[in-house]
PDB file of N, CA, C and O and ligand atoms in Angstrom:
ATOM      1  N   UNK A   1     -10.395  -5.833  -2.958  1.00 65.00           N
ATOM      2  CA  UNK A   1      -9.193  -6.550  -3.424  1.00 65.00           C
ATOM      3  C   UNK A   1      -9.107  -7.916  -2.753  1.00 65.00           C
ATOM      4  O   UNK A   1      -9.109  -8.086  -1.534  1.00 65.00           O
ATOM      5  N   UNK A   2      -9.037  -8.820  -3.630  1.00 70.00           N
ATOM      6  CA  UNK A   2      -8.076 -10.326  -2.983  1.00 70.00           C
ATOM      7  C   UNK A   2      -7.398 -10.271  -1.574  1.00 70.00           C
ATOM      8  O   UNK A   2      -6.359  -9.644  -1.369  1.00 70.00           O
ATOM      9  N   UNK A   3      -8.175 -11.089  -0.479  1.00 74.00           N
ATOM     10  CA  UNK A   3      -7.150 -10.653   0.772  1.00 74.00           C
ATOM     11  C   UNK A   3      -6.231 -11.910   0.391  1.00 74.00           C
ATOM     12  O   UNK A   3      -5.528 -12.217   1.354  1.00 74.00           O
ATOM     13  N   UNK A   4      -6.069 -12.564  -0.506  1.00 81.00           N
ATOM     14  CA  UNK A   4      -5.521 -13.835  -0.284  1.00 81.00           C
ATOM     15  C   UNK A   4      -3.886 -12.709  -1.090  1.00 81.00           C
ATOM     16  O   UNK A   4      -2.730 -12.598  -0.683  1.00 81.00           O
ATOM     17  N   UNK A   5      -4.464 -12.213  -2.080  1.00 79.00           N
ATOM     18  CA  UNK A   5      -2.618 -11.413  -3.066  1.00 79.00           C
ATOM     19  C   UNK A   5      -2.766 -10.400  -1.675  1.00 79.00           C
ATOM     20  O   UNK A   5      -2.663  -9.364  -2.331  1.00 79.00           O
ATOM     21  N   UNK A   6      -2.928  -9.898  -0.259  1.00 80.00           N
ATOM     22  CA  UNK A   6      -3.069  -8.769   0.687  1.00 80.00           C
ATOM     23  C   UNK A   6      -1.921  -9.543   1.421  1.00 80.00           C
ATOM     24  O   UNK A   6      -1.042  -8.948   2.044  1.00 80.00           O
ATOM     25  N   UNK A   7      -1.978 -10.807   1.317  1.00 83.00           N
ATOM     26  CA  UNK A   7      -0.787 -11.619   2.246  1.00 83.00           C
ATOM     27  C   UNK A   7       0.420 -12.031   1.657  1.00 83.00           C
ATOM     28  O   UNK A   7       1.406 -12.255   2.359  1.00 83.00           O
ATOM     29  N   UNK A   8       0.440 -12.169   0.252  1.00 87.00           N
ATOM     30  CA  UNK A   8       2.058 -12.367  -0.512  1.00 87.00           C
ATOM     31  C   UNK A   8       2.449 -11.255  -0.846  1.00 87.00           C
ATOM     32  O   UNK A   8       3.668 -11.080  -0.831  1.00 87.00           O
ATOM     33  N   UNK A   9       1.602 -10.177  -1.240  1.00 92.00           N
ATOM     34  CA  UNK A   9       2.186  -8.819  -1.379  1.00 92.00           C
ATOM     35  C   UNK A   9       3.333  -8.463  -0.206  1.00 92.00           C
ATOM     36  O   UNK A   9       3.427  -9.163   0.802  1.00 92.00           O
ATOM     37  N   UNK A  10       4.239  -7.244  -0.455  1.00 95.00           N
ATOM     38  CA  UNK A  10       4.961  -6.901   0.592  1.00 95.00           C
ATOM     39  C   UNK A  10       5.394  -5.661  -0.097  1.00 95.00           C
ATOM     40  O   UNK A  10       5.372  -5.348  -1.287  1.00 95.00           O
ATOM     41  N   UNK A  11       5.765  -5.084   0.886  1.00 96.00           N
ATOM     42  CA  UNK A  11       6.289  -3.670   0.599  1.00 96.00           C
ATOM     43  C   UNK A  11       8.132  -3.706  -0.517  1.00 96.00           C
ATOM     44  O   UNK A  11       9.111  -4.282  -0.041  1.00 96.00           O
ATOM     45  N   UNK A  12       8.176  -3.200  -1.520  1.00 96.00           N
ATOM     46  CA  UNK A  12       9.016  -3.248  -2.160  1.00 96.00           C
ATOM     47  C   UNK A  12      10.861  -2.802  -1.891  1.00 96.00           C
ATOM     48  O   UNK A  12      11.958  -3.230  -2.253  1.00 96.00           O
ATOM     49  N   UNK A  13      10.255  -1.591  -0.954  1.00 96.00           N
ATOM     50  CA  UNK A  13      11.620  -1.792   0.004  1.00 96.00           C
ATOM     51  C   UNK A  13      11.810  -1.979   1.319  1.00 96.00           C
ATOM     52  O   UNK A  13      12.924  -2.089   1.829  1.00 96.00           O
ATOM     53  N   UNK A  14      10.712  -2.025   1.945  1.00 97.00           N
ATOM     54  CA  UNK A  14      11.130  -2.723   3.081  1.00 97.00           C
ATOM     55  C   UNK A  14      11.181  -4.746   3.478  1.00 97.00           C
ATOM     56  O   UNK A  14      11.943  -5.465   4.125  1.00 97.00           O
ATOM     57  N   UNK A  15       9.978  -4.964   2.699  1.00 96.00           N
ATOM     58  CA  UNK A  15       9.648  -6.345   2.433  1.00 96.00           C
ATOM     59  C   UNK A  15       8.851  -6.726   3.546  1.00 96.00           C
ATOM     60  O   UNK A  15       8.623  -7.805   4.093  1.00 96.00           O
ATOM     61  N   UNK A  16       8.428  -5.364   3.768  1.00 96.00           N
ATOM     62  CA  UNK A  16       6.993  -5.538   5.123  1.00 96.00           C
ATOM     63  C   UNK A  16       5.993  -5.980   4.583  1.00 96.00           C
ATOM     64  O   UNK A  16       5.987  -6.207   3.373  1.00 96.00           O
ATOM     65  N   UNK A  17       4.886  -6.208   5.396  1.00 94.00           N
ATOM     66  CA  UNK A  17       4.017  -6.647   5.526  1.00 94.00           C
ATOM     67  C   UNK A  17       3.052  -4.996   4.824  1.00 94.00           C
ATOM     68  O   UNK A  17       3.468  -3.863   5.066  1.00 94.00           O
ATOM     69  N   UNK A  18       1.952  -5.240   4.095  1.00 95.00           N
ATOM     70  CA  UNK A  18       1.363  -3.887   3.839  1.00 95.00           C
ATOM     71  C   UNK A  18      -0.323  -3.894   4.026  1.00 95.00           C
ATOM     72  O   UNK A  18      -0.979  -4.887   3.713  1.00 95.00           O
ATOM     73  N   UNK A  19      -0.844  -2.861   4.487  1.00 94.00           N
ATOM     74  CA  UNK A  19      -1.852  -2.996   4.938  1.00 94.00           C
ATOM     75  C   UNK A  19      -2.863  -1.755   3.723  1.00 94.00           C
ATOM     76  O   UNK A  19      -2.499  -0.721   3.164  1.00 94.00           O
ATOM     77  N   UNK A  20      -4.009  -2.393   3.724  1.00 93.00           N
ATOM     78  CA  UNK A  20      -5.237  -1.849   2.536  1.00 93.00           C
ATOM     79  C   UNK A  20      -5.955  -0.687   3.167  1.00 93.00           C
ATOM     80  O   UNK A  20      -6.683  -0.662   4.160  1.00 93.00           O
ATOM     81  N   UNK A  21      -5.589   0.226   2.387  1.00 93.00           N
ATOM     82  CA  UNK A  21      -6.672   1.312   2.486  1.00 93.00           C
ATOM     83  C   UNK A  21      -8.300   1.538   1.611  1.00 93.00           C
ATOM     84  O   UNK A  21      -8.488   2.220   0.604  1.00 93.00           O
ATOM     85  N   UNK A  22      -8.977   0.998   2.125  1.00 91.00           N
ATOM     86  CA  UNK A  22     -10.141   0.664   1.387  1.00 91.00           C
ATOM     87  C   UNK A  22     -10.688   1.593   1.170  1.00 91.00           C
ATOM     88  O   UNK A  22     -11.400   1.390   0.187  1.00 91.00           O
ATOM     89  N   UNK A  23     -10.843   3.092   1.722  1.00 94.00           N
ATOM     90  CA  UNK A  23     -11.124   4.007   1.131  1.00 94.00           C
ATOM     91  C   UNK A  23     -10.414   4.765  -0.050  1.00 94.00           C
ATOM     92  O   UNK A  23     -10.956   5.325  -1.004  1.00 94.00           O
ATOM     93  N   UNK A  24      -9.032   4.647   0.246  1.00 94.00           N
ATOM     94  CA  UNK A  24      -8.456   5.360  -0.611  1.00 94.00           C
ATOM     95  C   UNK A  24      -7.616   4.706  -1.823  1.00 94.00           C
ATOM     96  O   UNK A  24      -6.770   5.217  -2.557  1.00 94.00           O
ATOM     97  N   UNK A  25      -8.241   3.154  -1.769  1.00 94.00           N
ATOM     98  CA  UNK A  25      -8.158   2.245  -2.840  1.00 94.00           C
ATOM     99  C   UNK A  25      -5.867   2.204  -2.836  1.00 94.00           C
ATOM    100  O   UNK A  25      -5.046   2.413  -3.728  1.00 94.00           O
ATOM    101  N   UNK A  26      -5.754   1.886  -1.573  1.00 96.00           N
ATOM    102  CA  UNK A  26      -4.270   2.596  -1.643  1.00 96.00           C
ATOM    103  C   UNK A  26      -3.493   1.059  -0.635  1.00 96.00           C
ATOM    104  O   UNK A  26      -4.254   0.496   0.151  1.00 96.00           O
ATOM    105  N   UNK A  27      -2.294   0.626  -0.741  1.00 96.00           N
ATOM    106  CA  UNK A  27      -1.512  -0.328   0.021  1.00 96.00           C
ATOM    107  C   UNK A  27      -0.258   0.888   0.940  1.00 96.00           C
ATOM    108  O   UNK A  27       0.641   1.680   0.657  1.00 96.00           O
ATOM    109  N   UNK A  28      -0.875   0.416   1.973  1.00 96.00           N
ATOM    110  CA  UNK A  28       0.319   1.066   3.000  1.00 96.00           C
ATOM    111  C   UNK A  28       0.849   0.511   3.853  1.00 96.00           C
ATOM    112  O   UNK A  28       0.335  -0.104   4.787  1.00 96.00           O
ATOM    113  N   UNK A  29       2.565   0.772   3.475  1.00 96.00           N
ATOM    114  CA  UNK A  29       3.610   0.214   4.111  1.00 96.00           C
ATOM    115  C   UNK A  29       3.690   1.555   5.745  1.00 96.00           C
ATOM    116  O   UNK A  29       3.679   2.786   5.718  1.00 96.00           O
ATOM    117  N   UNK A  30       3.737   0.942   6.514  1.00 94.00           N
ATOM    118  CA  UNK A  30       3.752   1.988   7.874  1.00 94.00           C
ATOM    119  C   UNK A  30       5.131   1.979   8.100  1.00 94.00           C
ATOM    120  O   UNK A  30       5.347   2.213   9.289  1.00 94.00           O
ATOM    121  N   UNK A  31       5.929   1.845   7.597  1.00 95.00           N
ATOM    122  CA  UNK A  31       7.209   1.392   8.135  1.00 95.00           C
ATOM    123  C   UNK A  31       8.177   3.046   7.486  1.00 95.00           C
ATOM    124  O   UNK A  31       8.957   3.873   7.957  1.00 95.00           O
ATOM    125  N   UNK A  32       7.457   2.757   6.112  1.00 96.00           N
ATOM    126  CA  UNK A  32       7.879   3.696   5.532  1.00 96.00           C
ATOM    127  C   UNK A  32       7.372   4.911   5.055  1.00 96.00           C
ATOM    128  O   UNK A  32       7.805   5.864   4.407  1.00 96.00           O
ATOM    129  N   UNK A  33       6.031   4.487   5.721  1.00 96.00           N
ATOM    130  CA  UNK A  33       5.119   5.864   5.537  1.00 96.00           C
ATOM    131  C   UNK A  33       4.857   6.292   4.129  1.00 96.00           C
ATOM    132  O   UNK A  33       4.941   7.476   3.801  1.00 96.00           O
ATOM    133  N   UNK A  34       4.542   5.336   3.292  1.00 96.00           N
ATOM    134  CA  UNK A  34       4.165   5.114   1.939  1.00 96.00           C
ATOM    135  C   UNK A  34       2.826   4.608   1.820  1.00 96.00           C
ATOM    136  O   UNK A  34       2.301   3.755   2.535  1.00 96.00           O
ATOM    137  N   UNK A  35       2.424   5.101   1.035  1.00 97.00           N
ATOM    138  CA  UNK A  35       1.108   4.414   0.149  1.00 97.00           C
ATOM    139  C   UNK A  35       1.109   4.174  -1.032  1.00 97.00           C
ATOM    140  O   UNK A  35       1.186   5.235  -1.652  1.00 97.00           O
ATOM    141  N   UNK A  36       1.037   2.803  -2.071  1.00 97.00           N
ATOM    142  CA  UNK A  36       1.152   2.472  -3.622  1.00 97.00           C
ATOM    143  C   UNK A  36      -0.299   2.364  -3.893  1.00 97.00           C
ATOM    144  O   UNK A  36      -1.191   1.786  -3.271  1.00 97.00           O
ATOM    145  N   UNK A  37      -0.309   3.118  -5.058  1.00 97.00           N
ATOM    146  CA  UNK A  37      -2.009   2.730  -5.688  1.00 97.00           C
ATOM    147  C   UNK A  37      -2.367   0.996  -6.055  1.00 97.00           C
ATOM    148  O   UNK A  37      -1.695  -0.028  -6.172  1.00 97.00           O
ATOM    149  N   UNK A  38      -3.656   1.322  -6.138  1.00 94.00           N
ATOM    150  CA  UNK A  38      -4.074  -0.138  -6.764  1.00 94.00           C
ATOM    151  C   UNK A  38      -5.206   0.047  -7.330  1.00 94.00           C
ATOM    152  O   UNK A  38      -6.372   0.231  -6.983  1.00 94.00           O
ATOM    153  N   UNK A  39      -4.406  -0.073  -8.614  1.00 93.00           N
ATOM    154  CA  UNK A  39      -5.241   0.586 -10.229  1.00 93.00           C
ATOM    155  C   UNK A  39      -6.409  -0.723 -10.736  1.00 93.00           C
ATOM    156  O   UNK A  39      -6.167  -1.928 -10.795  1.00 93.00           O
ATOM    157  N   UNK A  40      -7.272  -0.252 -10.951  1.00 91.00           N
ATOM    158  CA  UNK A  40      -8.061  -1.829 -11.668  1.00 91.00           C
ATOM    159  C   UNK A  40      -8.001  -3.179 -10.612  1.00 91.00           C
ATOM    160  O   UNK A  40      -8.195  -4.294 -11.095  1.00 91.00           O
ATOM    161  N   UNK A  41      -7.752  -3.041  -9.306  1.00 87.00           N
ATOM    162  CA  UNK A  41      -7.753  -4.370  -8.307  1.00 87.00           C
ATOM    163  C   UNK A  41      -6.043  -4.337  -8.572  1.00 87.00           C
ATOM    164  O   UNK A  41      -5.538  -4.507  -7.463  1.00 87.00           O
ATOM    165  N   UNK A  42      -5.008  -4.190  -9.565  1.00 90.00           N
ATOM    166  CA  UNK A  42      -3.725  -4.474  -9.050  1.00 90.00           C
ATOM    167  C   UNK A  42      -3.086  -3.309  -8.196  1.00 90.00           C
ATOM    168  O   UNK A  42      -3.286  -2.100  -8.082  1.00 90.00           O
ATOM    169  N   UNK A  43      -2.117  -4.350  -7.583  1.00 93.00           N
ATOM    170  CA  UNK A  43      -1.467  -3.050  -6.311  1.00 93.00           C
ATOM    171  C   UNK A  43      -0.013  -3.040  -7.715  1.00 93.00           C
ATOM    172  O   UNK A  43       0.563  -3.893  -8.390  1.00 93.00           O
ATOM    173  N   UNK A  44       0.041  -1.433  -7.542  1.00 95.00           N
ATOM    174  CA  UNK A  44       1.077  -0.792  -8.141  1.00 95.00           C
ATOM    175  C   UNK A  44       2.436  -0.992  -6.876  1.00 95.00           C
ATOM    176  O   UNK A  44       2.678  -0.477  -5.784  1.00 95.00           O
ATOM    177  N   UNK A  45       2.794  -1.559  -7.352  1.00 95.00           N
ATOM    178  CA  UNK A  45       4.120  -1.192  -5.736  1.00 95.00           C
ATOM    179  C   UNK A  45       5.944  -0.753  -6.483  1.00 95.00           C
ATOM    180  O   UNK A  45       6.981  -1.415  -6.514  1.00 95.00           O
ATOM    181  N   UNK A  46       5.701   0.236  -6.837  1.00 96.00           N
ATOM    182  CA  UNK A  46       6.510   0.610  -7.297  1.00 96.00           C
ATOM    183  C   UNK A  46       6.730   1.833  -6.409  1.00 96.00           C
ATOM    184  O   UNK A  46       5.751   2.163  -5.740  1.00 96.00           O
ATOM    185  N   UNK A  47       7.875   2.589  -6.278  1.00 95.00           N
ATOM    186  CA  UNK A  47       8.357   3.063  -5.288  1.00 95.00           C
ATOM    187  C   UNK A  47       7.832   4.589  -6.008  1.00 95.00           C
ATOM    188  O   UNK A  47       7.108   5.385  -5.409  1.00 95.00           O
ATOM    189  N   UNK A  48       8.322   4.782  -7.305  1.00 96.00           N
ATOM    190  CA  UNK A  48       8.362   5.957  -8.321  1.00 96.00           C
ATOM    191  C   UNK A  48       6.552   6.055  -8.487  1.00 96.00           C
ATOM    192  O   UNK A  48       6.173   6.827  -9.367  1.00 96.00           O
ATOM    193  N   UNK A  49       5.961   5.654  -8.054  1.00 97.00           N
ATOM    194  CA  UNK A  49       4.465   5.599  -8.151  1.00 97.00           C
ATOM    195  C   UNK A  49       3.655   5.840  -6.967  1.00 97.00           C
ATOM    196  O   UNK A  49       2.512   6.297  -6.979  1.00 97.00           O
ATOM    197  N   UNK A  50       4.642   5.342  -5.464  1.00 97.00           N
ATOM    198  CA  UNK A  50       3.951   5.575  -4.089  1.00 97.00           C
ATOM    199  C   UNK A  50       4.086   7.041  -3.622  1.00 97.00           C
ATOM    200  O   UNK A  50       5.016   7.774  -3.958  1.00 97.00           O
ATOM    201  N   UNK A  51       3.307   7.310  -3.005  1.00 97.00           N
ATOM    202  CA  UNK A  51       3.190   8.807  -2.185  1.00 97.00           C
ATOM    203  C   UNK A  51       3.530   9.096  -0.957  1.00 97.00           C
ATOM    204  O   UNK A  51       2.739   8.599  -0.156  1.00 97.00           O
ATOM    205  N   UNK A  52       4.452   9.746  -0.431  1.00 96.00           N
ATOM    206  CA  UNK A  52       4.575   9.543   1.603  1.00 96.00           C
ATOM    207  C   UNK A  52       3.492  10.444   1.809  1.00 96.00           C
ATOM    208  O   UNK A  52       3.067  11.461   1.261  1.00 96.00           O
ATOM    209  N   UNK A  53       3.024   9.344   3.309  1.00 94.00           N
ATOM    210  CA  UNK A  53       1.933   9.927   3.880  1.00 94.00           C
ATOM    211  C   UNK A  53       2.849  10.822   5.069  1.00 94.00           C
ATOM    212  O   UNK A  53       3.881  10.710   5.732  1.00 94.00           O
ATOM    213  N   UNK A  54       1.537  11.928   4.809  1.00 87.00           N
ATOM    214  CA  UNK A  54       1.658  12.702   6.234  1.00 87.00           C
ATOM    215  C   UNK A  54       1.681  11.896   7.726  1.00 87.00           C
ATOM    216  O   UNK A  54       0.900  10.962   7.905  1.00 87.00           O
ATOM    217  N   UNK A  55       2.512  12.265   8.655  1.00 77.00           N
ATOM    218  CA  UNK A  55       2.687  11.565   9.387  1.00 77.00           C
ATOM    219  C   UNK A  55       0.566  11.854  10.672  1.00 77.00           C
ATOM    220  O   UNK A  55       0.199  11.251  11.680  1.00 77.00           O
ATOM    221  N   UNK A  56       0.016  12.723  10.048  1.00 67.00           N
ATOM    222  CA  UNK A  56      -1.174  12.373  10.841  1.00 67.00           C
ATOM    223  C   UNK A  56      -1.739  11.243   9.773  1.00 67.00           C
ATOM    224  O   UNK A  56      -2.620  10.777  10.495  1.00 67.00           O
ATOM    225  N   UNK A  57      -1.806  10.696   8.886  1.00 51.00           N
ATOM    226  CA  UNK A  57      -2.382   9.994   8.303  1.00 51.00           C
ATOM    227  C   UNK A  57      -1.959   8.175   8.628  1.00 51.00           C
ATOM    228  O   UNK A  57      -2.624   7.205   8.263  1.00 51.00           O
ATOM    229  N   UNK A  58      -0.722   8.167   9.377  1.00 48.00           N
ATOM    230  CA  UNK A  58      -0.083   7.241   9.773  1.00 48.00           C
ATOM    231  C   UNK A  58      -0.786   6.028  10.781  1.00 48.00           C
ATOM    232  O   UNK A  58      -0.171   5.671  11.786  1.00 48.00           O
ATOM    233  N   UNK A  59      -2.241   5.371  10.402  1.00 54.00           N
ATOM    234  CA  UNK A  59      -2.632   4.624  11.654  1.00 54.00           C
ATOM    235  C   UNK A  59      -1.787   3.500  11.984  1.00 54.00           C
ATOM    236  O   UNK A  59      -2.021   2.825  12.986  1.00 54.00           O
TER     237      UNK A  59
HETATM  238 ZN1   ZN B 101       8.136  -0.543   3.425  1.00 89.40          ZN
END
């Protein structure tokens, strides 16, 4: 993915900062312990679409 859209992106309810899961093709907000897909290179950041991570999955 674009690290350049990795830096205007932001988390949808917190308005954090979100960090790339390159394995799991996934944007994670740590704040909120969410992950949004990113279908075809776009990040989905819709709330009704993100998954909470288990808190061991939390780096
Ligand atoms: Zn957030």
């Amino acid at each position: 993915m674009d690290h350049r859209l990795l830096e205007i992106i932001a988390c949808p309810l917190c308005h954090g900062k979100l960090s790339y899961d390159k394995e799991n093709f996934e944007l994670i907000c740590k704040l909120d312990r969410l992950a949004f897909p990113v279908r075809d290179g776009i990040p989905v950041l819709l709330e009704n679409e993100s998954r909470a991570l288990p808190s061991e999955e939390n780096k």
